Coordinates of C-alpha atoms in Angstrom, one line a residue:
Chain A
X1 CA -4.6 11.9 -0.9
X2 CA -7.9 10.4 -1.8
X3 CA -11.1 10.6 0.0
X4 CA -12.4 7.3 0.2
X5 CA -16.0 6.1 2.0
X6 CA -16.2 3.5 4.8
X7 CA -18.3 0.8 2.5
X8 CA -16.1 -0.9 -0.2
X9 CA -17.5 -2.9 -3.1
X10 CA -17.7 -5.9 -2.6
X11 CA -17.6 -9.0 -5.3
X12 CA -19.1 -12.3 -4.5
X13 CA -18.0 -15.8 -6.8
X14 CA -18.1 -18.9 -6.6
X15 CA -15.0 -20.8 -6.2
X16 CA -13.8 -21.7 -9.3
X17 CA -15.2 -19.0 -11.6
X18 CA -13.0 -15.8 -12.9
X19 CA -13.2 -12.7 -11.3
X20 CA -12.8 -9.1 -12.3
X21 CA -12.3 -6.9 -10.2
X22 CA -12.2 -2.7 -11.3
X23 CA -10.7 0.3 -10.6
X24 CA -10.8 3.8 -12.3
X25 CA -7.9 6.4 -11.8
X26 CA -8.2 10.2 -12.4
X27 CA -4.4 10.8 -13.0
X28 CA -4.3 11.2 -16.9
X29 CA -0.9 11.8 -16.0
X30 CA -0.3 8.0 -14.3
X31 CA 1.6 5.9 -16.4
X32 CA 2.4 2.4 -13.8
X33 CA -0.3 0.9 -12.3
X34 CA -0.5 -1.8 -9.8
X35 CA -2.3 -4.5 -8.3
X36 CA -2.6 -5.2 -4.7
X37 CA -4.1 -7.8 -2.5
X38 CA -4.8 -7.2 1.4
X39 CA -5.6 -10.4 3.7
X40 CA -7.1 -9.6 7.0
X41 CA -4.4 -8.8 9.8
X42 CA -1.8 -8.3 6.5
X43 CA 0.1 -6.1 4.7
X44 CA -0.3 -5.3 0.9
X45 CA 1.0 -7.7 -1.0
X46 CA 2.1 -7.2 -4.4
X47 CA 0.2 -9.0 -7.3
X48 CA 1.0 -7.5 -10.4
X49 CA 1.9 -4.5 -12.5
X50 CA 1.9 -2.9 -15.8
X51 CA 3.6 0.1 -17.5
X52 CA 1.0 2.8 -19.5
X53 CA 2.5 1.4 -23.1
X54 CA 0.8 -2.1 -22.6
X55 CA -2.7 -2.7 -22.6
X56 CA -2.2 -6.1 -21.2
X57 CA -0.5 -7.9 -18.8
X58 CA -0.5 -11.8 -17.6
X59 CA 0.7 -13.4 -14.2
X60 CA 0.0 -16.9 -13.1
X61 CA -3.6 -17.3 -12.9
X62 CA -4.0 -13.0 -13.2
X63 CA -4.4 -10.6 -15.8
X64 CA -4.3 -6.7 -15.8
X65 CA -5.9 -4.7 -18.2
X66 CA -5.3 -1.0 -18.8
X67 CA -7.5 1.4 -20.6
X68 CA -6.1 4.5 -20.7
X69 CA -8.9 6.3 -22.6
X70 CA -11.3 5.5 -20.6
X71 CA -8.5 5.6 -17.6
X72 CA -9.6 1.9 -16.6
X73 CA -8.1 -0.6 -14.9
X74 CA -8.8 -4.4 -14.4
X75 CA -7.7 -7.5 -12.3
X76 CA -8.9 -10.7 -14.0
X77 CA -8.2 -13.9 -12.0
X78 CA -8.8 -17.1 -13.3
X79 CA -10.6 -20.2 -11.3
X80 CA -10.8 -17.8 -7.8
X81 CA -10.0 -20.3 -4.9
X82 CA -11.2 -19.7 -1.2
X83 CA -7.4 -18.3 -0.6
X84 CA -8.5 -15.1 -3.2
X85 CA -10.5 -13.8 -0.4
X86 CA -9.0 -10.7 0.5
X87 CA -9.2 -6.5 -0.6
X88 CA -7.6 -5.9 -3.6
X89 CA -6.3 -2.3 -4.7
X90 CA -5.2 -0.6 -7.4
X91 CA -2.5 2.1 -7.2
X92 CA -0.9 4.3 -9.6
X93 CA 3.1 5.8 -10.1
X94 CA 3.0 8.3 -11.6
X95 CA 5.4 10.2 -9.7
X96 CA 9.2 9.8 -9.0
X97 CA 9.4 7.3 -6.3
X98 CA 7.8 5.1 -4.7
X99 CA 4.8 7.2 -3.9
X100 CA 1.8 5.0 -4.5
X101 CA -1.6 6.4 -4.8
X102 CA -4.5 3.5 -3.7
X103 CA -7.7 3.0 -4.7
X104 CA -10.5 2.4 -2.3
X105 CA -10.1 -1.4 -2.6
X106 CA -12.4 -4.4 -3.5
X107 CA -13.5 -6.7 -1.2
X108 CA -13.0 -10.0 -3.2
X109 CA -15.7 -13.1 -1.5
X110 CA -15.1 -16.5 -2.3
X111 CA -17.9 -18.8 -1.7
X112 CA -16.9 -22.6 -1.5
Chain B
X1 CA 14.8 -14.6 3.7
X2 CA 13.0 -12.5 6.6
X3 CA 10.2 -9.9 5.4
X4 CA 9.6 -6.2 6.6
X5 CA 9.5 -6.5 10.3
X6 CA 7.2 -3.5 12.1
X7 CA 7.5 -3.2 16.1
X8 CA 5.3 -2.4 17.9
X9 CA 2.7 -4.2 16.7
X10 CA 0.2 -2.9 18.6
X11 CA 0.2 0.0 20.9
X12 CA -2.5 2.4 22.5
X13 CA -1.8 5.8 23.5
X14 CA -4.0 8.9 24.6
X15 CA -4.2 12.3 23.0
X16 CA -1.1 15.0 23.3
X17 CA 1.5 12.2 23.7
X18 CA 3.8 10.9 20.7
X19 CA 4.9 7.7 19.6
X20 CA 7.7 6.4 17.3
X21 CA 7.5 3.3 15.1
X22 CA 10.1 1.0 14.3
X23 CA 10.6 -0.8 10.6
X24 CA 13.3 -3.0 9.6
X25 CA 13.1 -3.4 5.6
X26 CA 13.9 -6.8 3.9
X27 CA 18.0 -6.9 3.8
X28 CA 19.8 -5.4 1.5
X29 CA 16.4 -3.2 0.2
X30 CA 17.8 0.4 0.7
X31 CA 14.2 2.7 0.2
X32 CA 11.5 2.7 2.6
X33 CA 8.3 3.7 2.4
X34 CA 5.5 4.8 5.3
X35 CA 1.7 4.8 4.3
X36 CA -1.2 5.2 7.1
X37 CA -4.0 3.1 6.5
X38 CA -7.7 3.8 8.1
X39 CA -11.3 2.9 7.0
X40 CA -12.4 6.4 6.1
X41 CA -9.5 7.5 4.3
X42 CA -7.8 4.5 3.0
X43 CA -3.9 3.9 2.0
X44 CA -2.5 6.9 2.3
X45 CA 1.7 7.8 1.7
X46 CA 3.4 9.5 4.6
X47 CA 7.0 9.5 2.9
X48 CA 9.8 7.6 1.7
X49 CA 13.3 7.5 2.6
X50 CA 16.3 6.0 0.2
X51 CA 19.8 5.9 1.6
X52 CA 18.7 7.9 5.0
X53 CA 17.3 11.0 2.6
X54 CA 13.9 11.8 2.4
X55 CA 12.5 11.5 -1.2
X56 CA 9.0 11.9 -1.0
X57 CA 6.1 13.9 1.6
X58 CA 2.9 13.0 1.4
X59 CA 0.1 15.5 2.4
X60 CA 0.7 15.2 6.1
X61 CA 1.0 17.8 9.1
X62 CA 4.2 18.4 10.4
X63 CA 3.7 16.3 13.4
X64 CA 4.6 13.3 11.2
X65 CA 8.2 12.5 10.5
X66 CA 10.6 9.9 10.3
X67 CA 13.9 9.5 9.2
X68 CA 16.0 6.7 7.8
X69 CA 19.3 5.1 9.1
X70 CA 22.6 3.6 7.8
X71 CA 21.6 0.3 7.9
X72 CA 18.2 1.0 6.1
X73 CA 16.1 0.8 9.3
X74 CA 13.2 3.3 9.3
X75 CA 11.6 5.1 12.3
X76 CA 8.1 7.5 11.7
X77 CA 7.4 10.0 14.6
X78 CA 4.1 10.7 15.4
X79 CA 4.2 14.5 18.2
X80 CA 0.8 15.7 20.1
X81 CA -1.3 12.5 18.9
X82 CA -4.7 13.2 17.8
X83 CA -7.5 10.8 18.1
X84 CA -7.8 10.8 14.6
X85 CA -4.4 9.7 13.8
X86 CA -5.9 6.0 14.9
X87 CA -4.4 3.8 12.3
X88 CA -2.6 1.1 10.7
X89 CA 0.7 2.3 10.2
X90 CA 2.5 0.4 7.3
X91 CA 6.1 0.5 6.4
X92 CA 7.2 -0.9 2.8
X93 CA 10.4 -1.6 1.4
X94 CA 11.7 -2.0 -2.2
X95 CA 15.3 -3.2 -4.0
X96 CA 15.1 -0.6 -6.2
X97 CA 13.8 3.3 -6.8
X98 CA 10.9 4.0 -8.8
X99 CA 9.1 0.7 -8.8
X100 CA 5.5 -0.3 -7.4
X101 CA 6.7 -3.6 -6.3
X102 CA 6.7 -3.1 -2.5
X103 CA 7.0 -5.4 0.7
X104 CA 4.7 -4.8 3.3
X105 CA 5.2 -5.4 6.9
X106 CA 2.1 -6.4 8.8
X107 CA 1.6 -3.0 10.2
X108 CA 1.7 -1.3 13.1
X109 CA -1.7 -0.6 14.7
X110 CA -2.3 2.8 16.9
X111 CA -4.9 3.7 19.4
X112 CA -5.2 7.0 20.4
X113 CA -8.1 7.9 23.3

């Protein structure tokens, strides 16, 4: 599994504005990637996800985008509201199963 | 419909016992899937289960098992508890194989001392 620290990044917005939130992935190998958001005292819930022959993906009011040069991923949402605070996490699929493989998370502030 | 249900909820234990966790999946969802969550280590996969066979391990010691039933339910052992394996236990459950698109439950959270 990953090694992750005990201090996630955290991104501040105002309500209203778009946020992006980032995630690299080592696994050249990797080719589904999803989107996860975590409210306190909650499970994961899915957001999105996207296959590794799209570059682009759009959901109501979210949009991934996948670099796989660069092995980039990105969660844009659109006019954040105070009910977008939460951790978000990208994980990757790259295996057979349902083994996912999480990022350390964002911590995703929305300031009213 | 009802989501992924998780009993206990909350549950403290001391070092040497074991403990078993519950998970009924959403109905009708056949694979279930275990991940441990903490602060230092993040989200990490125990194993899945798909019609009560094991399909996936994740990097775990052997004190960690679980084992799936007819009707889908899932239970994850834990033997000799170790203060470290403190966590938020997390069951997930999914319609089909292969997909990312899982259903939490709220978790299970563990105490050792």
């Amino acid at each position: 599994g990953e090694s992750v620290g005990l201090h996630l990044p955290t991104l501040s917005v105002q309500e209203g504005d778009n946020s992006i939130i980032n995630c690299a992935y080592s696994n050249s190998a990797s080719d589904y990637f999803i989107w996860y958001k975590q409210e306190s005292g909650k499970g994961p819930q899915f957001i999105i996800d996207i296959r590794s022959n799209m570059d682009k993906r759009q959901g109501q009011r979210v949009t991934v985008l996948l670099n796989k040069t660069v092995k980039h991923l990105s969660l844009q949402i659109a006019a954040t509201q105070p009910g977008d605070s939460a951790v978000y996490f990208c994980a990757e699929n790259g295996e057979y199963g349902n083994k996912l493989v999480f990022g350390a998370g964002t911590i995703l502030r929305v300031k009213s | 419909k009802a989501g992924v249900t998780q009993t206990p909820r909350y549950l403290i234990k001391t070092r040497g016992q074991q403990v078993t966790l519950s998970c009924s999946p959403i109905s009708g969802h056949r694979s279930v899937s275990w991940y441990q969550q903490t602060p230092g280590q993040g989200l990490q996969f125990l194993f899945e289960y798909f019609s009560e066979t094991q399909r996936n391990k994740g990097n775990f010691p052997g004190r960690f098992s679980g084992r799936q039933f007819s009707n889908s339910r899932s239970e994850m052992n834990v033997s000799t508890l170790e203060l470290g394996d403190s966590a938020l236990y997390l069951c997930a459950s999914s319609l089909q194989q292969n997909t990312g698109e899982l259903f939490f439950g709220e978790g299970s959270r563990l105490t050792v001392l």
